[in-house]
Every structure is written in structure tokens, then in C-alpha cells.
Coordinates of C-alpha atoms in Angstrom, one line a residue:
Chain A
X1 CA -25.0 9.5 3.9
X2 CA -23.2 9.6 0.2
X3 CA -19.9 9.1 0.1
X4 CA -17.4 11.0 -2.2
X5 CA -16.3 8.6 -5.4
X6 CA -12.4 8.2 -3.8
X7 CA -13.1 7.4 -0.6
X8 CA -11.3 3.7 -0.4
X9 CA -13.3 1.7 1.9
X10 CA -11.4 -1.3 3.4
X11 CA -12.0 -3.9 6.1
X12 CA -9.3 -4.2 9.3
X13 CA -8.3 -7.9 10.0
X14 CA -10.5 -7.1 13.7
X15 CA -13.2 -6.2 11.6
X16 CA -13.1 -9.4 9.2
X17 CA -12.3 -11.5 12.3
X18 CA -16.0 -10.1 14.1
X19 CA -17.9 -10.3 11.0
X20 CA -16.5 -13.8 10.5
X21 CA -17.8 -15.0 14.1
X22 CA -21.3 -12.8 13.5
X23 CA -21.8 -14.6 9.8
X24 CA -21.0 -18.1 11.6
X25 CA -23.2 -17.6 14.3
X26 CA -26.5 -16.9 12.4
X27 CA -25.7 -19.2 9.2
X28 CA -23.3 -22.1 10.2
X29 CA -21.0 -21.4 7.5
X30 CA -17.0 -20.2 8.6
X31 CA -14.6 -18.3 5.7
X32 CA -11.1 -19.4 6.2
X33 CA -8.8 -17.2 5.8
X34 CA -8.1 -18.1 2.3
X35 CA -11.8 -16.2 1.6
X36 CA -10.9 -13.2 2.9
X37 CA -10.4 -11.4 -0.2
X38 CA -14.2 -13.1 -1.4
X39 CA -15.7 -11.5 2.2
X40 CA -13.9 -8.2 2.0
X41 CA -14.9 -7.5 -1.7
X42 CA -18.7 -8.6 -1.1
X43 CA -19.0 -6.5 2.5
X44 CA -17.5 -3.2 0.9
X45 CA -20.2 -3.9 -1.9
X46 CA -22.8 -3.7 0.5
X47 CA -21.4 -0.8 2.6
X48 CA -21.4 1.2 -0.8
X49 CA -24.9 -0.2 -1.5
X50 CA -26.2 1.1 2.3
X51 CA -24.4 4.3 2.3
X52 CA -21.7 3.7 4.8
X53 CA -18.5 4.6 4.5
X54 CA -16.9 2.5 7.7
X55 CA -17.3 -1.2 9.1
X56 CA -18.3 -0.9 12.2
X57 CA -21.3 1.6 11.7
X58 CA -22.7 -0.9 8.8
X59 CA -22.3 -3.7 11.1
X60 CA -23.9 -1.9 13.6
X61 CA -26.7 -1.2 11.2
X62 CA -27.2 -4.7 9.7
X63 CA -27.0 -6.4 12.9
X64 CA -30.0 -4.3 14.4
X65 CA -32.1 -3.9 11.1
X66 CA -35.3 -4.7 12.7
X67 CA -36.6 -6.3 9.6
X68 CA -33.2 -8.1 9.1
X69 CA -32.9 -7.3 5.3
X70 CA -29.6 -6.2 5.1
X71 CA -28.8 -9.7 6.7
X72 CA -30.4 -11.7 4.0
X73 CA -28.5 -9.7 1.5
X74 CA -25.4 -10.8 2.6
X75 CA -26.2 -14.1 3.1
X76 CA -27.2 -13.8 -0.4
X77 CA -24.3 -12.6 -1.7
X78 CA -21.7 -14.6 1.0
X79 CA -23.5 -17.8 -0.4
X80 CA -22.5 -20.0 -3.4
X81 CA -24.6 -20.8 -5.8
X82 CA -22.9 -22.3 -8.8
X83 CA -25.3 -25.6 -10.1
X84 CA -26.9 -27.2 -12.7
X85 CA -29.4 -29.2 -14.1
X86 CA -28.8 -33.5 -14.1
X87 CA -25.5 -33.1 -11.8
X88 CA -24.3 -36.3 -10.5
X89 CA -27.3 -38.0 -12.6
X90 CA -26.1 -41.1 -10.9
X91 CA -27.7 -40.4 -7.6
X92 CA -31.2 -39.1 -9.3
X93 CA -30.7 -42.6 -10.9
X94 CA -30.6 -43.9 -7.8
X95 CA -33.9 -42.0 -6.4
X96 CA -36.1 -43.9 -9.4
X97 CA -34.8 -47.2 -9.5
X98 CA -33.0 -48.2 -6.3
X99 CA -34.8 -45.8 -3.8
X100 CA -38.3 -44.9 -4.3
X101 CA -39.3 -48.9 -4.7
X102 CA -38.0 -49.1 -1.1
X103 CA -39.6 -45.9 0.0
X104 CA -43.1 -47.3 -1.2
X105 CA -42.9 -51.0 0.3
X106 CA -43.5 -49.6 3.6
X107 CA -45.2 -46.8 2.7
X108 CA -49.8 -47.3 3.2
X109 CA -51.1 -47.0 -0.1
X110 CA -52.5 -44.0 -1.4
X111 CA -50.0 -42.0 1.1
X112 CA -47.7 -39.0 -0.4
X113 CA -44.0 -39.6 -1.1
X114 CA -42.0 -36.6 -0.3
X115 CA -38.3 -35.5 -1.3
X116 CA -36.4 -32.1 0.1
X117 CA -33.8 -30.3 -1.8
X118 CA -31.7 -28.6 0.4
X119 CA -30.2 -26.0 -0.6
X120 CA -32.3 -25.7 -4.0
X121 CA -30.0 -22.5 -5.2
X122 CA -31.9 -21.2 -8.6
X123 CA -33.9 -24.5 -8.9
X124 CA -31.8 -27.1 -10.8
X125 CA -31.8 -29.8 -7.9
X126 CA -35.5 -30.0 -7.4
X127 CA -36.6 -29.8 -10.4
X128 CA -34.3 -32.2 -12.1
X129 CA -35.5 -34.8 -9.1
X130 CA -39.1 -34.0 -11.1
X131 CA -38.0 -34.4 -15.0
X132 CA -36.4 -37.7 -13.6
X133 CA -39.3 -38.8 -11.5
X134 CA -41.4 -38.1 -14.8
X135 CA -39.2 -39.6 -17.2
X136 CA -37.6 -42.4 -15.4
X137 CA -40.1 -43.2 -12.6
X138 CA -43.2 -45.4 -13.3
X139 CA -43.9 -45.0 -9.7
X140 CA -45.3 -41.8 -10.5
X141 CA -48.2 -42.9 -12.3
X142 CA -49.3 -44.9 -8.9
X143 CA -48.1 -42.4 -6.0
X144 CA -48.6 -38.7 -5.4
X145 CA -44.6 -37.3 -4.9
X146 CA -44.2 -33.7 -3.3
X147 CA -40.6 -32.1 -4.2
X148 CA -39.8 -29.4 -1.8
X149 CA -36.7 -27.1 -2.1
X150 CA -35.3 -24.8 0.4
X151 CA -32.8 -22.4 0.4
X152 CA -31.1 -19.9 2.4
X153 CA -30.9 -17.1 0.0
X154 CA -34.0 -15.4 -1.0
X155 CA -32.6 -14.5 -4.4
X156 CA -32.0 -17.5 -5.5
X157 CA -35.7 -18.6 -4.6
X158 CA -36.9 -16.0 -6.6
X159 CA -35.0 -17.6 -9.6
X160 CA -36.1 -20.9 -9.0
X161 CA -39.8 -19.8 -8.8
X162 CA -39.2 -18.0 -12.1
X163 CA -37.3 -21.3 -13.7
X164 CA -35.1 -19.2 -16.6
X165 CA -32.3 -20.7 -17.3
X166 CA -28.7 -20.4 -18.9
X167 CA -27.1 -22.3 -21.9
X168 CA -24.7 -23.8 -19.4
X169 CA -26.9 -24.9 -16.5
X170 CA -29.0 -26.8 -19.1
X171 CA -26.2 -28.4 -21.2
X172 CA -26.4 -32.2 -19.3
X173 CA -30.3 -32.6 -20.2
X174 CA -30.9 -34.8 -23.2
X175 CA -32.1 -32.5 -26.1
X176 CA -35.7 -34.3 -26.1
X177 CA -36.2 -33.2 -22.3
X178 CA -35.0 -29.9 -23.2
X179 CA -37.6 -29.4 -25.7
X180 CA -40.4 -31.1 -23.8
X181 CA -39.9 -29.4 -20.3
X182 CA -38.8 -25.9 -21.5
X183 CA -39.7 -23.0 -23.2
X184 CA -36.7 -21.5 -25.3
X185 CA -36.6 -17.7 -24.6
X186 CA -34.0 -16.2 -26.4
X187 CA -30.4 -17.8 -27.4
X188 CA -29.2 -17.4 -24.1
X189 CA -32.0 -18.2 -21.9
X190 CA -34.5 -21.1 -21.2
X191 CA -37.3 -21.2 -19.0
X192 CA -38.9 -24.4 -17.5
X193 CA -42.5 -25.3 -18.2
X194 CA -45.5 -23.4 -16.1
X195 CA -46.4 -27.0 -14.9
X196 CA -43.2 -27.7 -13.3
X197 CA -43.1 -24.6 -11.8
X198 CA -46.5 -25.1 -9.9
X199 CA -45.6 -28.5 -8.9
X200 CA -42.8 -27.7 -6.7
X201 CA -42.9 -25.5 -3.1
X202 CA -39.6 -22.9 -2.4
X203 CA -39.4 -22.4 0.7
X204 CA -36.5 -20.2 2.6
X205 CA -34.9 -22.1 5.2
X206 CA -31.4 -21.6 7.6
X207 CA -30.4 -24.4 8.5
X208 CA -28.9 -23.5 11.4
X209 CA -31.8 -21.7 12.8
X210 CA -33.7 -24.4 14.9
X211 CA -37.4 -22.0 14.5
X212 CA -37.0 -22.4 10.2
X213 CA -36.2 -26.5 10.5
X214 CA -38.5 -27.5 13.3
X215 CA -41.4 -27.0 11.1
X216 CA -39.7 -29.4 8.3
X217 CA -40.7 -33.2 9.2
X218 CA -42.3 -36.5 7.2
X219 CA -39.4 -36.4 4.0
X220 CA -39.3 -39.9 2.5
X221 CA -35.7 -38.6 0.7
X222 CA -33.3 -35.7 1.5
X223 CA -30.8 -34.2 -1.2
X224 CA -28.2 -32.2 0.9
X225 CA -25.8 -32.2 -1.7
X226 CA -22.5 -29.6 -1.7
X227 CA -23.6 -27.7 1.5
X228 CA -22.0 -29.6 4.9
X229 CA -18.6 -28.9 2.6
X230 CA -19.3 -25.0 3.8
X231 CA -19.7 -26.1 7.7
X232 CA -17.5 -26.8 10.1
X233 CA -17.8 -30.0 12.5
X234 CA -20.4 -28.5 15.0
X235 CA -22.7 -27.0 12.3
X236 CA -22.1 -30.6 10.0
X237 CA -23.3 -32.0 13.0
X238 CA -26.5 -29.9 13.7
X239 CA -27.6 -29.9 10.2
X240 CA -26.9 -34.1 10.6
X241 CA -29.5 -33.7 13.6
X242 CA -31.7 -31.4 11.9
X243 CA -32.0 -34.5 8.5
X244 CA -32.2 -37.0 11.1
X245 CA -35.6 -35.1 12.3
X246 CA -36.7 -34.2 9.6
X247 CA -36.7 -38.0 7.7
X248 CA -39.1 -40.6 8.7
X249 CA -37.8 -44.0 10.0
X250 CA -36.1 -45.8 6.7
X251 CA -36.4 -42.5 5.2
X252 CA -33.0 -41.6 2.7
X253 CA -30.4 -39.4 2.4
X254 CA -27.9 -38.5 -0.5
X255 CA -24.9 -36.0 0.0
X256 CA -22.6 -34.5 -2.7
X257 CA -20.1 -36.9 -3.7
X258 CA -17.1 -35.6 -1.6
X259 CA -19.1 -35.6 2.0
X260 CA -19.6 -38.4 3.7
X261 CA -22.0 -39.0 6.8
X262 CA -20.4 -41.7 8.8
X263 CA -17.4 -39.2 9.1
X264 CA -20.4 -36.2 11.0
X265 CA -23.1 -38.5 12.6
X266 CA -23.0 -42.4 14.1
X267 CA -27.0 -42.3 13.3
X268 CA -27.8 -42.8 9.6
X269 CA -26.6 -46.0 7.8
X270 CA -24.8 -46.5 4.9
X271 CA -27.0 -48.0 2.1
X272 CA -25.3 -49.2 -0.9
X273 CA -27.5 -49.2 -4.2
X274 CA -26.3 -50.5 -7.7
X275 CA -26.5 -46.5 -8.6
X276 CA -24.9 -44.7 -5.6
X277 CA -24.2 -44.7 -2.1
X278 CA -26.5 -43.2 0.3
X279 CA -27.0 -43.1 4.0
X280 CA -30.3 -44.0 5.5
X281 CA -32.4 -43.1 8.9
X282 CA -32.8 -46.6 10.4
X283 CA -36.5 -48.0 10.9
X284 CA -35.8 -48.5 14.6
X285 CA -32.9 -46.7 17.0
X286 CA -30.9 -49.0 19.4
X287 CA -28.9 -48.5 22.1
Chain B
X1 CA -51.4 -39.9 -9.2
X2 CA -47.6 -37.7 -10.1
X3 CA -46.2 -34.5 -8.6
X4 CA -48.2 -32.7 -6.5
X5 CA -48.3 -29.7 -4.0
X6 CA -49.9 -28.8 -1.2
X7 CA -52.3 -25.9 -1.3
X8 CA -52.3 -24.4 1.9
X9 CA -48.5 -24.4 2.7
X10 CA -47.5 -21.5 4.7
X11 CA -45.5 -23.7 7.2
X12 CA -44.6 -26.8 6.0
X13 CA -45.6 -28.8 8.7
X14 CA -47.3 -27.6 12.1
X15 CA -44.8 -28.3 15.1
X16 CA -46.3 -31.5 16.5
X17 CA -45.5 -31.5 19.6
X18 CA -47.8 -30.6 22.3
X19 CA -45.9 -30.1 25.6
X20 CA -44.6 -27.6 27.8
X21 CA -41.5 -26.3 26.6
X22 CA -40.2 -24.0 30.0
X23 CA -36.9 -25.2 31.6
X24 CA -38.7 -27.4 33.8
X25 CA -40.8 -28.7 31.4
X26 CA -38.7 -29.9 29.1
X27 CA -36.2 -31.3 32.1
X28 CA -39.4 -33.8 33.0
X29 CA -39.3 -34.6 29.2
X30 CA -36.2 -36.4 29.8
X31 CA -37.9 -39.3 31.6
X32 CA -40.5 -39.6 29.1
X33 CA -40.3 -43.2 27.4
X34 CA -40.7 -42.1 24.0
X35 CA -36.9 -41.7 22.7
X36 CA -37.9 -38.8 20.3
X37 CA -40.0 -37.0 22.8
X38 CA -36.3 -36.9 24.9
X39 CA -34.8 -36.0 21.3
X40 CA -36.3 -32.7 21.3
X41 CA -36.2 -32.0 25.0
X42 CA -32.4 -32.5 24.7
X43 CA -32.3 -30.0 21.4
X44 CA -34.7 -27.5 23.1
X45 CA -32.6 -27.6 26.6
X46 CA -29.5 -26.9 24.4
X47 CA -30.9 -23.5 23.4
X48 CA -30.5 -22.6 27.5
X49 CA -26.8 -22.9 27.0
X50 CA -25.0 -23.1 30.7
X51 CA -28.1 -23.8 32.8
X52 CA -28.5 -26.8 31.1
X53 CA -25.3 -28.1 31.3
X54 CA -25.4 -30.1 34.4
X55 CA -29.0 -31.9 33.6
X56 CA -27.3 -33.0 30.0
X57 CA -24.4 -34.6 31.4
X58 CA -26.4 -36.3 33.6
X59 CA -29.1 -37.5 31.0
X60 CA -25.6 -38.2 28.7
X61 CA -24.2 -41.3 31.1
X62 CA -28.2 -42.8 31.9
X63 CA -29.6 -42.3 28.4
X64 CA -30.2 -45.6 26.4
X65 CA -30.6 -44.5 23.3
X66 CA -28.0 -44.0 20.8
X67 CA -30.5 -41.5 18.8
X68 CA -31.3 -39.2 22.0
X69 CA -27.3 -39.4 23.2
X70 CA -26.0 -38.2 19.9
X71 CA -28.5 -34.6 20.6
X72 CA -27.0 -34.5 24.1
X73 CA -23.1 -34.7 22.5
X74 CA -24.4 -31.8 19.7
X75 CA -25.5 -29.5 22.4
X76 CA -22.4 -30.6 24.9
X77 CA -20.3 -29.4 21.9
X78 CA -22.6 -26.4 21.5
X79 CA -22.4 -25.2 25.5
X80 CA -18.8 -26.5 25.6
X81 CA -18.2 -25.4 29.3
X82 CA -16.2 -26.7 31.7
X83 CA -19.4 -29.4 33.3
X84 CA -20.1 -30.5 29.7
X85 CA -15.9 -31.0 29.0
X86 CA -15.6 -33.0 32.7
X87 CA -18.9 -35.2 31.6
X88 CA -17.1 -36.3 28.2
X89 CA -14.3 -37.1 29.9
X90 CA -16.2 -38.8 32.3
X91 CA -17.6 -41.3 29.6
X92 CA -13.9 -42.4 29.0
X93 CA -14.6 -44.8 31.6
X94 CA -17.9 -45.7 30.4
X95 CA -18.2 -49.8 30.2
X96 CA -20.5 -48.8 27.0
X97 CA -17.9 -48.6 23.9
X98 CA -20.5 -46.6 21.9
X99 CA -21.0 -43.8 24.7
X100 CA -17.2 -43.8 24.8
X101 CA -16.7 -43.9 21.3
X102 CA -18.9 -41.1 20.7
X103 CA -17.0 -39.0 23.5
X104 CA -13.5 -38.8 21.7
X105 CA -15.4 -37.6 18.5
X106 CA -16.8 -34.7 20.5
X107 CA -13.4 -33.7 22.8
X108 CA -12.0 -34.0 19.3
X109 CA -13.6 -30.9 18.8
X110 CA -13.0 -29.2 21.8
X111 CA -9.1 -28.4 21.4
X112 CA -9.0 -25.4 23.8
X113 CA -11.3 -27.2 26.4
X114 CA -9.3 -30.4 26.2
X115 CA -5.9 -29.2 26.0
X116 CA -5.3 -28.0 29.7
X117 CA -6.7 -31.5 30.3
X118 CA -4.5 -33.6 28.4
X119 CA -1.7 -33.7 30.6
X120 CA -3.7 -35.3 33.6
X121 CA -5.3 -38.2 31.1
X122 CA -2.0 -39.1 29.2
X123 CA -1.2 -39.5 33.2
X124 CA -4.1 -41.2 34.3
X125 CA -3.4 -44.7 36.7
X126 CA -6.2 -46.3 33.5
X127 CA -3.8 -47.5 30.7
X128 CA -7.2 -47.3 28.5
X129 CA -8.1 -44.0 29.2
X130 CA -4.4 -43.1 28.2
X131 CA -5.1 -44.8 24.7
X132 CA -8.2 -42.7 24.4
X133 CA -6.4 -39.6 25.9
X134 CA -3.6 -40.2 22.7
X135 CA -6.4 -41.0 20.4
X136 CA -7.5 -37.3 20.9
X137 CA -4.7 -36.2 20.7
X138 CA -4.9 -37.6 16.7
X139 CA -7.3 -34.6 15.7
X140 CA -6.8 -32.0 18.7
X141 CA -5.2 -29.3 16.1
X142 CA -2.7 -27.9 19.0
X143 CA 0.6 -26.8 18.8
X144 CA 1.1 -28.9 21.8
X145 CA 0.4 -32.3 20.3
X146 CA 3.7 -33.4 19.3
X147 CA 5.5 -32.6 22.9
X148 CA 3.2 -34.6 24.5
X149 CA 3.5 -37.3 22.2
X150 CA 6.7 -37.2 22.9
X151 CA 6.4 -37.1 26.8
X152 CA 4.0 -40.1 26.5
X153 CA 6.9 -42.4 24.1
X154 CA 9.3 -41.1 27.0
X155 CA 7.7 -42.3 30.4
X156 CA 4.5 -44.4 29.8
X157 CA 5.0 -47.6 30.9
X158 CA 2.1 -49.1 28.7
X159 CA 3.3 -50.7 26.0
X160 CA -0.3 -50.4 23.9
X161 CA -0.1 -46.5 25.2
X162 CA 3.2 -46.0 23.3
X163 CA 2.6 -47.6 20.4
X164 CA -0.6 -45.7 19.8
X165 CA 1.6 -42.4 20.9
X166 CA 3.9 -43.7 18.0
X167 CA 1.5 -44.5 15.2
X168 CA 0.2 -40.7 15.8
X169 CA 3.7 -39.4 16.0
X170 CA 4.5 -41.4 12.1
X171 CA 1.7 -38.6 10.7
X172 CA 2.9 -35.7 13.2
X173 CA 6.0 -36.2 14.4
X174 CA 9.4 -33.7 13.2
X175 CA 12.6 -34.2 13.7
X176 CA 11.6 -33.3 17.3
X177 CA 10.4 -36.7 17.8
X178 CA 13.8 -38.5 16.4
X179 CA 15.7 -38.9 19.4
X180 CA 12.4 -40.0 21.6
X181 CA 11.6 -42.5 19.4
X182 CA 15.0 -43.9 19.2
X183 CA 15.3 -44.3 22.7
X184 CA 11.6 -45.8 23.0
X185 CA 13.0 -49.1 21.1
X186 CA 15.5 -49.0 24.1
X187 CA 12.7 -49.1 26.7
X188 CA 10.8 -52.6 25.0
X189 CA 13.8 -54.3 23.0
X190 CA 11.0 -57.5 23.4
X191 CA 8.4 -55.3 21.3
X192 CA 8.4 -56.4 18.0
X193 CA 5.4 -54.3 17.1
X194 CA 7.3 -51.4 19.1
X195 CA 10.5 -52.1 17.1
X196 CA 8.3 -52.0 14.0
X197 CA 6.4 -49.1 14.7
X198 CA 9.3 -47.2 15.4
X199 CA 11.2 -48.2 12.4
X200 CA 8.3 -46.9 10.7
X201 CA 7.4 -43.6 12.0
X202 CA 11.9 -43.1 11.9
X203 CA 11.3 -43.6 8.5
X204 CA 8.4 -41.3 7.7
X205 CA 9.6 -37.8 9.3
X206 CA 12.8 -38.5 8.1
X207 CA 11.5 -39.3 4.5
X208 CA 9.1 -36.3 4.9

């Protein structure tokens, strides 16, 4: 179908109200009503990008799209993604001095230590966890670590496997770090070294899907930072259980600095470390 | 020794469970000893919505442990129908303060499955479950809140019950609430915690 240039597309408040539900149901995460003009402006993108020139015939069509492409592309789009490299430096602090030590004085020796970024967006999370753990770390030289970083938007994994980089997402990283851990493109782009890149797994998750998360188990340290924000209470709640499973006894988790996980889920402890405050899976569940 | 990866990653981890996962099946796992093994019996039952409603709530008021009970109130607030809503209101009564606890969080979130039910627990014969019933009230967005805040300041004859209705009615309360609260200092002139109370929550609507 190609639509004539005038034709004004426009979404109905029935039609925002069903795609609302629809977008909630599959990903966790609700738009108030104050996002409407965000959701409108992003689903009349995509009509004009599929050819359709009313709602419910390209809702009809994304919702049946056997290969569920159209889906991903609006969660890629629906999805924020604004990040960057060392933010809240405290907490990666945190992971090299306070947390790791107590990861490994349980831990058999010769065992792997392993972290999950969730959600990794364009890369900056996980692999400022790895120029922290390299720099900071000296548990590195004695342990194997595996960084994993997950994300919900397929874009944005692309971009972190391909590690380029803006001005701005770099800007917090001390100049010697820049110029050991990346390769200076152009004036306005920066790409992390090859042997970061290969060291990390990305890996595209829903959280809110219980066949993607089942599969994630064994993390030593979860960094869910700046996502529960986006749920409401159920979802907080499910992605609470979903950590819970996926962390080892004693194993850690650190949330952006506005969220707070005795306010979604009784079963993780608060653990206060010189550096931050984090909330950890106990060793041993009681009544 | 340093960062590593995993070769072979397709999956991250294999599923590592080994049992049957049918309805029946995974109702059996509920009796199994291992806490985590009923973990994911609970989480996999929750994806047969209604059905298992009933064998939830009754795992809910038997189940020991605090890790398996917090799946069963997830998928409770998941299913959310009418035999999940009675169960939670069920574990008012619970002698265990963590079960109950852990109920008013979940009918917190239930305001369209709790409302029609408020009126009967801000009336129930148990002055505790009338707290409880007012501490739901505390986040149960409703336009109803305030009047039955007010009805509670009004007629309950529980001192504790009214001053928990009053502490609410400081944050919520309107001018609606003036004259109730007025009259309330009336009903327990011996109340200095009322009189205070009162004097309080006066002051806040009025100042807000």
C-alpha cells in the first residue's frame, strides 16, 4: 500500500488505550498518559514505515507478524536508551572493592565470577563493569569474571557489539582509559578495543517473558539499573522474582539510584558498603 | 585468570530442571521439600491463570517459606480473580505477621478487586482486621477512600481503628473530612493521641 504524502495519520484515544494494554502485556512497561504524544509520534513512524495508513490494520498486522519483527521494532523505538560510560561510578566502586571480595570468600577456587547488565542499551554498563574490573580490580588477575549484558532492543545490541561511541557517552572516563581502551575514529566517534568487545556476551532478553529469563541463572552480581522506574508494581515485582532466580545465594544486586528494592520485594537484603547501597539474595531463606 | 567468555553460548544456561511440568505435575511439586523446586512450580502454575487459582491459595496459607510465598503473592496478583482476592483477605487473620504483612502489599494493588470489599472489612467484628482494612486503604488509589475514611472516624468504636483512619485522612483528607473529624474528638474526649491526631490532620487539609 503507499500512501499519498497528505494523508494525516493519527491515533484515536481507543486506539492508544489498546496499544497501551498490548505493549504492557508483552514488555512490562505502561506509558502514562503524560507519553502519549512520545507513543503517538513513534506508532505513526512505524505505520508510515509498514505502509499503512490506519491503526487498527497495522496493529492487526504487527500483532500476527509470524516472525514478530515489526514487534521488536517498536519495542526498539518505545524503549529508552539514553546512557553512558562510568555513570554512578560509585556503585562500579563498589563492585571492585566492597563486593567482589565478598563474592569470592565463598566462592571454590578456580570457579567463574559472573555479573549481568540488564538492560545493557548500546554497551556503556557492561563494559564500564570491565574497564573497572581491569583497572581497579586485582581480583582479576586471580579469578576468571564473565560480564553478560542483556537487552530488550535488538538495536541497541547491535551497537554494543559494534562498541562506537559519542563524545558525550565517553566524557566521565579519565583521558588515560580513553586512550588505552579505545580507538579514536573520527572527532565525533570512538570505538572500544576488539578485546573488550570479545570479552563480553549480548544477549536479547524481555524481562517479562518467563521463556527468555528462565534460561538466565548462576550471576554472582546483577546491575538492573534505571529500568523497574519503567514498570509498574506487578511487573517491578516479576522482574524482583526473575533477579531473585537468576542470583546465587549471597549473590548481589545494585539498582539505579532512585529505585529501591525493599519498597518491590520482602526477599533481598539491604547491604550497606562504604561505596553504595545494595540489596543482596540471602545465603539461606527463612520462614 | 581476567574476563572471559564462554564459547559455546547459544543459551546462557540450560533449564536445570528435570521434572514434569503438566498441571498435575507441577501441583505434586508443591509438596516437594526443596523450597526452590516449589519456587518454580508456583511461577510455572501462575502461567495457567484461573485453574490455578484455588491450588495457590491453598499452598499460600501452608507454605513455610518466605521465598516460595512471595511467587505465590506475584502470581495471586497476576490471576487476580475473585479466589485469589478472598485468599489474601483470608491471610488478614493469619497468626503469621509476615504472611499478613505481605497480603496488604498485594490487595494494595488490587484497587478494583478490593474496593467492593472494603466496606465489609472496615465492618468486620476483628478490630485488627479493621486496622489492616484502613491500612489498605493508605495506597488503594479510589475515589472512594476518603468517604470511607470518614464512615470509619464516624462509627468505629475502636479507638486504634480511628486513629489509624485519621493518620490516613491528615495525607487524604478535604475539607470533606472537617466536620467528621471534629466530631471524632467528641466521641474519645479521654484520647489524647485522638485529640492530637485530630488537631493534626485539622491542621493539615486546612493548611493544604
Amino acid at each position: 500500500m503507499i500512501l499519498a504524502p497528505n494523508v494525516t495519520m493519527s491515533i484515536s484515544e481507543e486506539d492508544f488505550q489498546k496499544f497501551r494494554e498490548f505493549f504492557y502485556r508483552k514488555t512490562g512497561i505502561r506509558f502514562e498518559d503524560t507519553k502519549r504524544y512520545f507513543v503517538d509520534k513513534r506508532l505513526i513512524d512505524r505505520m508510515q514505515a509498514t505502509g499503512f495508513a490506519d491503526f487498527r490494520s497495522y496493529f492487526n498486522f504487527m500483532r500476527f507478524q509470524a516472525n514478530g519483527e515489526e514487534m521488536q521494532q517498536l519495542i526498539n523505538i518505545m524503549t529508552v536508551n539514553e546512557t553512558y560510560f562510568f555513570r554512578e561510578e560509585h556503585q562500579l566502586k563498589c563492585l571492585a572493592l566492597s563486593i567482589l571480595p565478598e563474592v569470592v570468600k565463598k566462592k571454590p577456587a578456580g570457579s567463574l565470577i559472573r555479573i549481568w547488565s540488564i538492560p545493557s542499551s548500546s554497551g556503556e554498563e557492561p563494559y564500564s563493569i570491565a574497564i573497572y574490573l581491569l583497572e581497579y580490580c586485582p581480583l582479576v588477575q586471580e579469578w576468571d569474571i564473565e560480564i553478560i549484558g542483556s537487552d530488550i532492543d535488538t538495536g541497541m545490541l547491535q551497537k554494543a557489539k559494534e562498541g562506537i561511541y559519542s563524545p558525550r557517552s565517553v566524557q566521565h572516563i579519565p583521558p588515560s582509559l580513553l586512550k588505552k581502551y579505545f580507538r579514536k575514529l573520527s572527532e565525533d566517534r570512538y570505538q572500544i578495543s576488539e578485546e573488550l568487545r570479545r570479552c563480553i556476551e549480548f544477549t536479547r532478553v524481555n524481562l517479562n517473558d518467563s521463556t527468555d529469563t528462565k534460561q538466565y541463572r548462576n550471576f554472582d552480581v546483577i546491575f538492573c539499573r534505571n529500568l523497574l522506574i519503567y514498570f509498574d508494581d506487578l511487573s517491578r515485582r516479576q522482574a524482583a522474582d526473575v533477579f531473585y532466580d537468576a542470583l546465587l545465594p549471597g549473590g548481589y544486586i545494585l539498582l539505579g539510584h532512585s529505585e529501591s528494592m525493599s519498597r518491590i520485594s520482602p526477599l533481598f537484603k539491604v547491604c550497606k558498603f562504604p561505596e553504595a547501597i545494595v540489596y543482596k539474595k540471602p545465603e539461606g531463606m527463612t520462614p | 585468570m581476567g574476563l572471559t567468555k564462554r564459547k559455546e553460548i547459544k543459551s546462557i544456561d540450560k533449564d536445570e530442571r528435570k521434572q514434569k511440568r503438566d498441571f498435575e505435575g507441577l501441583v505434586s511439586q508443591l509438596s516437594n521439600l526443596d523450597p526452590q523446586v516449589r519456587r518454580w512450580a508456583v511461577k510455572d502454575l501462575s502461567e495457567f491463570g484461573h485453574e490455578a487459582s484455588s491450588i495457590l491459595s491453598k499452598q499460600l496459607l501452608e507454605e513455610a517459606d518466605k521465598s516460595v510465598r512471595e511467587a505465590i503473592l506475584t502470581s495471586m496478583l497476576h490471576i487476580a480473580d475473585p479466589t485469589a482476592v478472598e485468599t489474601l483477605v483470608q491471610c488478614l487473620r493469619s497468626e503469621n505477621a509476615s504472611l499478613r504483612n505481605e497480603a496488604i502489599e498485594v490487595l494494595k494493588n488490587l484497587p478494583d478487586q478490593v474496593a467492593p470489599l472494603m466496606s465489609n472489612l472496615l465492618h468486620d467484628k476483628d478490630g485488627d482486621v479493621r486496622i489492616f482494612a484502613v491500612n489498605i486503604l493508605e495506597t488503594l488509589r479510589h475515589p472512594k477512600v476518603e468517604d470511607l475514611l470518614i464512615e470509619v472516624i464516624e462509627k468505629d468504636p475502636n479507638v486504634n481503628v480511628c486513629a489509624t483512619a485519621v493518620e490516613l485522612l491528615a495525607e487524604v483528607g478535604t475539607e470533606q473530612s472537617l466536620p467528621a473529624l471534629r466530631r471524632l474528638k467528641d466521641r474519645f474526649p479521654e484520647e489524647p493521641y485522638i485529640l492530637f491526631a485530630v488537631d493534626l490532620a485539622l491542621k493539615r487539609i486546612q493548611g493544604g
